[in-house]
Structure formats: structure tokens, C-alpha cells
Amino acid sequence: SSRINVAIDGPAGAGKSTVARKVAQQLGYVYIDTGAMYRAVAYAANRAGIPASDAARLSELMTTVEISLEPGADGQLVRLNGEDITTAIRSREVTLQVSEIASHESVRIKLVEMQRGLAAMKGIVMDGRDIGSHVLPNAEVKVFLIASARVRALRRFQELSGSEIVPLEQLEKEIVERDRSDESRQISPLTCAKDAVVVDSTELSIDQVVTVILDLCRTKT
Ligand code: C5P
């Protein structure tokens, strides 16, 4: 059977990364988390003291950042100019700023080019916001994964620990706000590609969603 590309898009917290990782495992494919790349840029900007609104300085920053994704012991390792920032990019600070960072053209141009390069050999599962609609318009399988805002907030809430505890209502508000921001940006906003299959995970387990996607892949390989 031939190798294909699988695009999984959708709003924040719909379970894309968990599901994409498992689908990749099952197919023996490489998983690529594009959100991690945008988070890496947000982290780099933050550290350089560049506000998320500063297009000129962000554009300059993009000429110096080198982001790499590599398989690690427990999941994907994210590096910024060689430094391991896998944990740092999950901070609340990064999460609250990443959407505005991701709205800049200079940021998207560079990351999309990287993403297309990584997918050129086929056999990848890529998750994000604009993969099926923009990055890989020819992906053989396109899934748009959704779930109710409450369930998505609840899943995030259950992942939080220790000093990070944020009230569920607050999390839900932030998730809805980030989706609104991702959907309304000018350049390749979060949208369901015309040929994507919508999967609602509100009442499905992770394994049920994985099965649905693997079945879609089977018809294409
Ligand atoms: O997937 P994750 O929630 O980690 O993505 C973080 C942010 O990165 C998103 O809210 C969005 O603003 C941006 N992003 C994007 N395009 C992608 C993936 C992520 O704009 N393909």
C-alpha cells in the first residue's frame, strides 16, 4: 500500500494531538505537531521581549529562529536553536500569546514552508489549524475534529496540575477566545476544508476517534 498524508485540523483542545500521535503510531508514520512550531515562535518572541503585536521585530526574529521537531522518549521533542523547549512551550503565558503571534505573515510563511518540506516524502500525520485548507491541500485524508467547548475545557482542566490550576469557566472562556482569534485572522484562518470529514469527539473516546480516522486512511492506501 502507498504512503499518504493525513491532515487533522480543528479548534483548541479537540484532542487533535493525542489522536494524531496514535494514528501515526498505528500507520508507522511520522507525527508533526504544527501548533508546537507556533508555540516555539511565541516562546522565542517572549524571551526576546518582543510584543506579539510587533510585526517588524517578529519578522526579524524569524530570520534567526531555527525550530526542530524530533522523536523523543515520551513524544515529540521541540528545539529552538538547539535548546530543548518541549515543556516551556506548554506554559500559560505562551498559550495566551500564541494566537496573535500566529497571525503574522512572516511567521506563517516560514513555518508553512517547513511543514510542506516535512510532508514532501509522504507518510506523515500533521495536526494544526490550516493543514487541510492551506498547508497540504492535496492530503489524501483530511479530518476536522471538533468537540463542545465545555468538553474541550474539561479535558484541558484535567491536564493541569499544581500551581497551574485555573477555574474551568476561565479555561473555557480562553479556549473560545483563542478559537475566535484563530478563525478571524486574515491569513489562512482556522476553517474546515471543503473536502474534510468532520468528526465530533464530544461523546467519543480517543480510541473511537482513532478508529474512525484509520478507517478513512484504509480507503486511501
Ligand atoms: O495546537 P495548539 O493549540 O498547540 O496551537 C497553538 C496555536 O498555534 C493555535 O491556537 C493557533 O493560533 C496556532 N496554530 C496555527 N496554525 C496551525 C497550528 C497552530 O495558527 N497550523
Short mmCIF file of C-alpha atoms and ligand atoms in Angstrom, two decimals:
data_model
loop_
_atom_site.label_atom_id
_atom_site.label_comp_id
_atom_site.label_asym_id
_atom_site.label_seq_id
_atom_site.Cartn_x
_atom_site.Cartn_y
_atom_site.Cartn_z
CA SER A 1 0.00 0.00 0.00
CA SER A 2 1.19 3.52 -0.74
CA ARG A 3 2.08 6.19 1.79
CA ILE A 4 -0.35 9.04 2.22
CA ASN A 5 -0.54 12.30 4.16
CA VAL A 6 -3.15 12.81 6.87
CA ALA A 7 -4.27 16.31 7.91
CA ILE A 8 -6.06 16.81 11.21
CA ASP A 9 -7.39 20.28 11.95
CA GLY A 10 -9.80 21.75 14.45
CA PRO A 11 -10.25 24.11 17.38
CA ALA A 12 -8.13 24.13 20.55
CA GLY A 13 -8.45 21.12 22.83
CA ALA A 14 -10.44 18.90 20.48
CA GLY A 15 -7.89 16.12 21.02
CA LYS A 16 -6.01 16.54 17.75
CA SER A 17 -2.51 15.86 19.05
CA THR A 18 -3.40 12.78 21.11
CA VAL A 19 -5.36 11.30 18.23
CA ALA A 20 -2.80 12.28 15.56
CA ARG A 21 0.04 10.69 17.55
CA LYS A 22 -1.88 7.42 17.85
CA VAL A 23 -2.86 7.35 14.19
CA ALA A 24 0.79 7.92 13.24
CA GLN A 25 1.89 5.11 15.56
CA GLN A 26 -0.60 2.70 14.05
CA LEU A 27 0.41 3.53 10.48
CA GLY A 28 4.15 3.70 11.20
CA TYR A 29 4.07 7.33 10.07
CA VAL A 30 5.71 10.48 11.48
CA TYR A 31 3.55 12.79 13.59
CA ILE A 32 4.05 16.54 13.17
CA ASP A 33 2.53 18.96 15.67
CA THR A 34 2.42 22.32 13.87
CA GLY A 35 0.95 24.07 16.92
CA ALA A 36 4.25 23.33 18.67
CA MET A 37 6.06 25.31 15.97
CA TYR A 38 3.87 28.39 16.52
CA ARG A 39 4.33 27.94 20.26
CA ALA A 40 8.11 27.83 19.77
CA VAL A 41 7.97 31.20 17.98
CA ALA A 42 5.77 32.65 20.75
CA TYR A 43 8.28 31.42 23.31
CA ALA A 44 11.20 32.90 21.35
CA ALA A 45 9.42 36.26 21.00
CA ASN A 46 8.60 36.30 24.67
CA ARG A 47 12.18 35.63 25.64
CA ALA A 48 13.45 38.32 23.28
CA GLY A 49 10.99 40.79 24.81
CA ILE A 50 9.11 41.22 21.52
CA PRO A 51 5.39 42.03 21.94
CA ALA A 52 3.01 39.77 19.96
CA SER A 53 1.80 42.86 18.09
CA ASP A 54 5.24 43.92 16.75
CA ALA A 55 5.24 42.73 13.12
CA ALA A 56 8.60 44.27 12.23
CA ARG A 57 10.56 42.77 15.10
CA LEU A 58 8.82 39.40 14.68
CA SER A 59 9.80 39.34 11.04
CA GLU A 60 13.39 39.98 12.07
CA LEU A 61 13.16 37.28 14.75
CA MET A 62 12.04 34.76 12.11
CA THR A 63 15.38 35.10 10.33
CA THR A 64 17.20 33.88 13.45
CA VAL A 65 14.95 31.13 14.84
CA GLU A 66 15.60 27.55 13.96
CA ILE A 67 12.88 25.20 15.13
CA SER A 68 13.22 21.45 15.01
CA LEU A 69 10.90 18.60 15.89
CA GLU A 70 12.34 15.21 16.68
CA PRO A 71 11.02 12.00 18.19
CA GLY A 72 11.75 11.84 21.95
CA ALA A 73 11.31 9.28 24.73
CA ASP A 74 7.77 10.41 25.54
CA GLY A 75 6.58 12.14 22.43
CA GLN A 76 7.92 14.84 20.23
CA LEU A 77 10.92 16.93 21.31
CA VAL A 78 10.82 20.61 20.30
CA ARG A 79 14.06 22.56 19.95
CA LEU A 80 14.72 26.24 19.46
CA ASN A 81 18.22 26.85 18.11
CA GLY A 82 19.22 23.55 19.67
CA GLU A 83 17.68 24.17 23.10
CA ASP A 84 15.00 21.77 24.36
CA ILE A 85 11.83 23.85 24.90
CA THR A 86 9.33 20.95 24.86
CA THR A 87 7.91 21.74 28.31
CA ALA A 88 8.34 25.52 28.17
CA ILE A 89 6.04 25.93 25.14
CA ARG A 90 3.08 24.49 27.11
CA SER A 91 3.08 27.36 29.63
CA ARG A 92 0.02 29.51 30.11
CA GLU A 93 1.99 32.58 29.06
CA VAL A 94 2.76 31.00 25.67
CA THR A 95 -0.81 29.70 25.31
CA LEU A 96 -2.27 33.16 25.87
CA GLN A 97 0.03 34.80 23.28
CA VAL A 98 0.43 32.20 20.57
CA SER A 99 -2.67 33.04 18.55
CA GLU A 100 -1.63 36.66 17.99
CA ILE A 101 1.92 35.54 17.16
CA ALA A 102 0.47 33.05 14.62
CA SER A 103 -1.48 35.81 12.86
CA HIS A 104 1.68 37.40 11.41
CA GLU A 105 2.57 36.73 7.78
CA SER A 106 6.33 36.45 8.37
CA VAL A 107 5.72 33.76 10.99
CA ARG A 108 3.31 31.74 8.87
CA ILE A 109 5.37 31.89 5.67
CA LYS A 110 8.42 30.36 7.32
CA LEU A 111 6.58 27.69 9.30
CA VAL A 112 4.35 26.63 6.39
CA GLU A 113 7.43 26.21 4.21
CA MET A 114 8.97 23.97 6.89
CA GLN A 115 5.74 21.97 7.19
CA ARG A 116 5.49 21.38 3.44
CA GLY A 117 9.12 20.27 3.41
CA LEU A 118 8.49 17.76 6.18
CA ALA A 119 5.46 16.35 4.34
CA ALA A 120 7.06 16.09 0.92
CA MET A 121 8.08 12.44 1.36
CA LYS A 122 4.54 11.43 2.45
CA GLY A 123 3.77 9.16 5.38
CA ILE A 124 3.03 11.92 7.85
CA VAL A 125 0.15 12.81 10.15
CA MET A 126 0.08 16.57 10.67
CA ASP A 127 -2.22 18.45 13.02
CA GLY A 128 -2.99 22.16 13.23
CA ARG A 129 -5.50 24.75 12.06
CA ASP A 130 -4.83 25.21 8.33
CA ILE A 131 -3.27 21.90 7.28
CA GLY A 132 -6.12 20.60 5.09
CA SER A 133 -7.15 24.07 3.90
CA HIS A 134 -3.74 25.57 3.13
CA VAL A 135 -0.55 23.69 4.06
CA LEU A 136 -1.36 20.33 2.43
CA PRO A 137 -4.36 20.90 0.16
CA ASN A 138 -3.65 17.53 -1.51
CA ALA A 139 -3.55 15.46 1.69
CA GLU A 140 -5.29 12.15 0.98
CA VAL A 141 -7.17 12.20 4.29
CA LYS A 142 -8.48 15.39 5.91
CA VAL A 143 -10.22 15.38 9.24
CA PHE A 144 -11.80 18.34 11.03
CA LEU A 145 -12.01 17.34 14.68
CA ILE A 146 -14.49 19.18 16.86
CA ALA A 147 -15.98 18.88 20.36
CA SER A 148 -18.14 21.11 22.55
CA ALA A 149 -16.31 24.00 24.25
CA ARG A 150 -17.24 22.61 27.67
CA VAL A 151 -15.76 19.18 26.96
CA ARG A 152 -12.62 20.74 25.49
CA ALA A 153 -12.17 22.95 28.57
CA LEU A 154 -12.77 19.96 30.84
CA ARG A 155 -10.09 17.92 29.06
CA ARG A 156 -7.59 20.80 29.47
CA PHE A 157 -8.63 21.24 33.11
CA GLN A 158 -7.85 17.59 33.80
CA GLU A 159 -4.36 18.04 32.31
CA LEU A 160 -3.47 20.97 34.58
CA SER A 161 -1.50 20.35 37.74
CA GLY A 162 -0.09 22.04 40.82
CA SER A 163 0.46 25.76 40.55
CA GLU A 164 -1.28 25.89 37.18
CA ILE A 165 -4.85 25.41 38.40
CA VAL A 166 -7.26 27.70 36.56
CA PRO A 167 -11.05 27.62 37.10
CA LEU A 168 -12.92 25.60 34.47
CA GLU A 169 -15.07 28.59 33.43
CA GLN A 170 -11.93 30.67 32.87
CA LEU A 171 -10.36 27.90 30.75
CA GLU A 172 -13.50 27.62 28.66
CA LYS A 173 -13.51 31.38 28.09
CA GLU A 174 -9.86 31.33 26.99
CA ILE A 175 -10.42 28.41 24.63
CA VAL A 176 -13.41 30.11 22.98
CA GLU A 177 -11.41 33.34 22.69
CA ARG A 178 -8.41 31.57 21.07
CA ASP A 179 -10.73 29.84 18.54
CA ARG A 180 -12.37 33.15 17.71
CA SER A 181 -8.95 34.69 17.16
CA ASP A 182 -7.75 31.73 15.03
CA GLU A 183 -10.96 31.78 12.95
CA SER A 184 -10.94 35.51 12.32
CA ARG A 185 -7.32 36.14 11.31
CA GLN A 186 -6.64 37.30 7.75
CA ILE A 187 -4.06 34.70 6.70
CA SER A 188 -5.18 31.07 6.49
CA PRO A 189 -7.62 31.13 9.39
CA LEU A 190 -8.93 28.06 11.19
CA THR A 191 -11.52 26.62 8.83
CA CYS A 192 -12.91 23.27 7.76
CA ALA A 193 -11.61 22.36 4.28
CA LYS A 194 -14.38 21.62 1.78
CA ASP A 195 -13.21 18.02 1.41
CA ALA A 196 -12.55 17.35 5.12
CA VAL A 197 -14.52 14.80 7.13
CA VAL A 198 -15.96 16.37 10.29
CA VAL A 199 -15.56 14.15 13.37
CA ASP A 200 -17.29 15.26 16.59
CA SER A 201 -15.40 13.79 19.54
CA THR A 202 -17.68 15.20 22.25
CA GLU A 203 -19.08 11.77 23.03
CA LEU A 204 -16.32 9.58 21.60
CA SER A 205 -13.29 8.09 23.33
CA ILE A 206 -9.79 8.71 21.93
CA ASP A 207 -9.66 5.17 20.59
CA GLN A 208 -13.02 5.55 18.85
CA VAL A 209 -11.78 8.69 17.07
CA VAL A 210 -8.53 6.90 16.13
CA THR A 211 -10.56 4.03 14.65
CA VAL A 212 -12.68 6.40 12.55
CA ILE A 213 -9.54 8.05 11.13
CA LEU A 214 -7.74 4.75 10.49
CA ASP A 215 -10.81 3.55 8.57
CA LEU A 216 -10.65 6.69 6.41
CA CYS A 217 -6.95 6.03 5.78
CA ARG A 218 -7.58 2.42 4.80
CA THR A 219 -9.79 3.51 1.92
CA LYS A 220 -6.93 5.66 0.53
CA THR A 221 -3.83 3.47 0.83
O1 C5P B 1 -2.41 23.19 18.52
P1 C5P B 1 -2.07 24.23 19.55
O2 C5P B 1 -3.21 24.58 20.45
O3 C5P B 1 -0.82 23.90 20.29
O4 C5P B 1 -1.74 25.53 18.67
C1 C5P B 1 -1.39 26.75 19.28
C2 C5P B 1 -1.76 27.91 18.37
O5 C5P B 1 -0.92 27.93 17.21
C3 C5P B 1 -3.17 27.93 17.82
O6 C5P B 1 -4.11 28.50 18.72
C4 C5P B 1 -3.02 28.80 16.57
O7 C5P B 1 -3.06 30.18 16.89
C5 C5P B 1 -1.62 28.46 16.10
N1 C5P B 1 -1.62 27.49 15.02
C6 C5P B 1 -1.85 27.96 13.74
N2 C5P B 1 -1.79 27.11 12.67
C7 C5P B 1 -1.51 25.82 12.85
C8 C5P B 1 -1.30 25.30 14.16
C9 C5P B 1 -1.38 26.18 15.22
O8 C5P B 1 -2.12 29.14 13.55
N3 C5P B 1 -1.42 25.01 11.79
#
